[in-house]
């Protein structure tokens, strides 16, 4: 903590990241919505804040936007400290809300032009920029319509066009795809990713949908109870979860956790947990006997739910995701031999839930 | 199946009967005003002695006598002008106060906004019959007795609480996201209110205008207390004062005055009915 005796030097310790938070907290009464978050987003990076509802991800984003005042901590955008007195309009950010927040009394054109009007952009430039943004999202023919005359997907694109039109330093996107139906969502995800690559604008994206997070993020910050539990590339977070929360939050179905002894939980992903015969003569396997209770046919996989018939029984069911290409019989009520490669096992401290190295 | 169909028909019939009954109930006063305003006196009063007389129709040809009396033998047009003046002033004052107050209560006062709003609304429920005595004192101290200014001063005491409450509902219905979006889009809170919130609250402000004006139009107690000169009266006071002379009721002219005054209001109301309902339920149902 810097003392007050020294006036802030012109060369403040410049933040490493393009968007950075240090010890950022927000308390609502007794609730610690955000609890000491250190987040560092590099220039041009796409970072996803992922977590269950109520984990503080939206509050964190709203503080970066300037819509909530932090209880404690610092926020830097492009090297400038903004948490204290910089209002949202002066932070150089653009935000897309889950509801899209289109102005219902304005046409699509006026909606997109609204941020430019605030910046008092000259009329001809404004027209050109709006047209550029509209073309980017294929909205050319819809500019005269009002929001209520637009479909959900079109509204979402107007909101995005309004966000990009004034060339912000940072995009903040709060679950922008969650109001789209499933068919549109995959397409919109792809377009969003393309767009971000093309513009190269630093982006922070909030979602509770792990598929969106995995698909979009350069890095994912997994949040729970106001804290970032882990931050890393999608592969990193998925393959090497830092604790049991991350392990079970990511992945569908989630990672299986089995008690190994009183100090250790062992985890393995359902897709790594396959009938023994699949592995043939491979060395380094760990085998379990699984009593199958229920088999779900999901088209591409069969999910086998069951309990381990070992000395140590997990009280939670264990799930195996068996690709449809593996035709091994799976009947309800029967016991089968299943196996996991030793390198696919992850170990966690039974008390803290934190990752720990494999026991020798 | 036919049993169920019968039940459906019966339900329909009950619905329409109720609707028709209510319509008759609502329209009848207008019809009675209309009849009375244009009936000749003989037709109007003979029913008191002749029980064979049918009161719901014109038995004699209609006449304009009562309307003529109203326009040429009473200062009816002066009252209309006075009412319009007072109404316009009160509406303006109400808007200037109730719109910012409603916004503040809806957005800035936090948890206390709700309770404060209810408190403000409660003051609307204090009846004028209790308040006119202290007000009379205030008016005489200000030297406003027998002047329209007295009414302009007093009427906002009930229009503002009511309209603040109304505006609160309308502002609540404006999604918070829109304001936050506009603040991110580059505007200060004041600019956001001007460019986003107020345009979306126009139906609310229209409702306020009509409500405040109607409240002024129907107010009687304060007008009676503070205005004594016929030429300075408003409609609601002037009409009964000038057209009830001793125990003589000029029923035809009274009803003519009521009809002429209430018709524009009725038309105005019915053309904004959807917005009224939206305004009154704005807090409960999200638009």
Coordinates of N, CA and C in Angstrom, one line a residue, chain A residues 23 32 37 74 76 127 198 225 231 239 279 283 298 318 320 335-336 357:
Chain A
X23 N -7.0 -6.3 -6.1 CA -7.7 -6.4 -4.8 C -9.1 -5.8 -4.8
X32 N -20.4 -10.5 0.2 CA -19.2 -10.1 -0.5 C -19.4 -10.6 -2.0
X37 N -10.5 -9.4 -6.0 CA -10.1 -10.0 -7.3 C -9.0 -9.2 -7.9
X74 N -8.4 -1.4 -6.8 CA -8.1 -0.5 -7.9 C -8.5 -1.1 -9.3
X76 N -7.5 -0.4 -13.4 CA -6.8 0.3 -14.5 C -7.3 -0.1 -15.8
X127 N -22.5 9.3 -40.2 CA -23.2 8.5 -41.1 C -22.3 7.4 -41.7
X198 N -10.8 -9.8 -35.8 CA -10.7 -8.8 -36.8 C -10.4 -7.4 -36.2
X225 N -18.2 -17.5 -5.6 CA -18.4 -16.7 -4.4 C -17.5 -15.5 -4.3
X231 N -7.6 -19.0 -13.4 CA -7.6 -18.3 -14.7 C -6.6 -18.9 -15.6
X239 N -8.3 -29.2 -18.4 CA -7.4 -30.3 -18.1 C -6.8 -30.3 -16.7
X279 N -9.0 -50.2 -23.7 CA -7.6 -49.8 -23.6 C -6.6 -50.9 -24.1
X283 N -0.3 -49.9 -20.8 CA 0.2 -49.9 -19.4 C -0.4 -48.7 -18.7
X298 N -27.4 -40.7 -25.7 CA -27.4 -39.2 -26.1 C -27.1 -39.0 -27.6
X318 N -21.0 -42.1 -10.1 CA -19.9 -41.8 -11.0 C -20.5 -42.0 -12.4
X320 N -19.8 -42.3 -16.6 CA -18.9 -42.6 -17.7 C -19.5 -42.2 -19.0
X335 N -22.3 -55.3 -13.3 CA -21.0 -54.7 -12.9 C -20.0 -54.9 -14.0
X336 N -19.3 -53.8 -14.4 CA -18.3 -53.9 -15.5 C -17.0 -53.4 -15.0
X357 N -0.3 -32.6 -6.0 CA 0.4 -33.5 -6.9 C 0.0 -34.9 -6.7

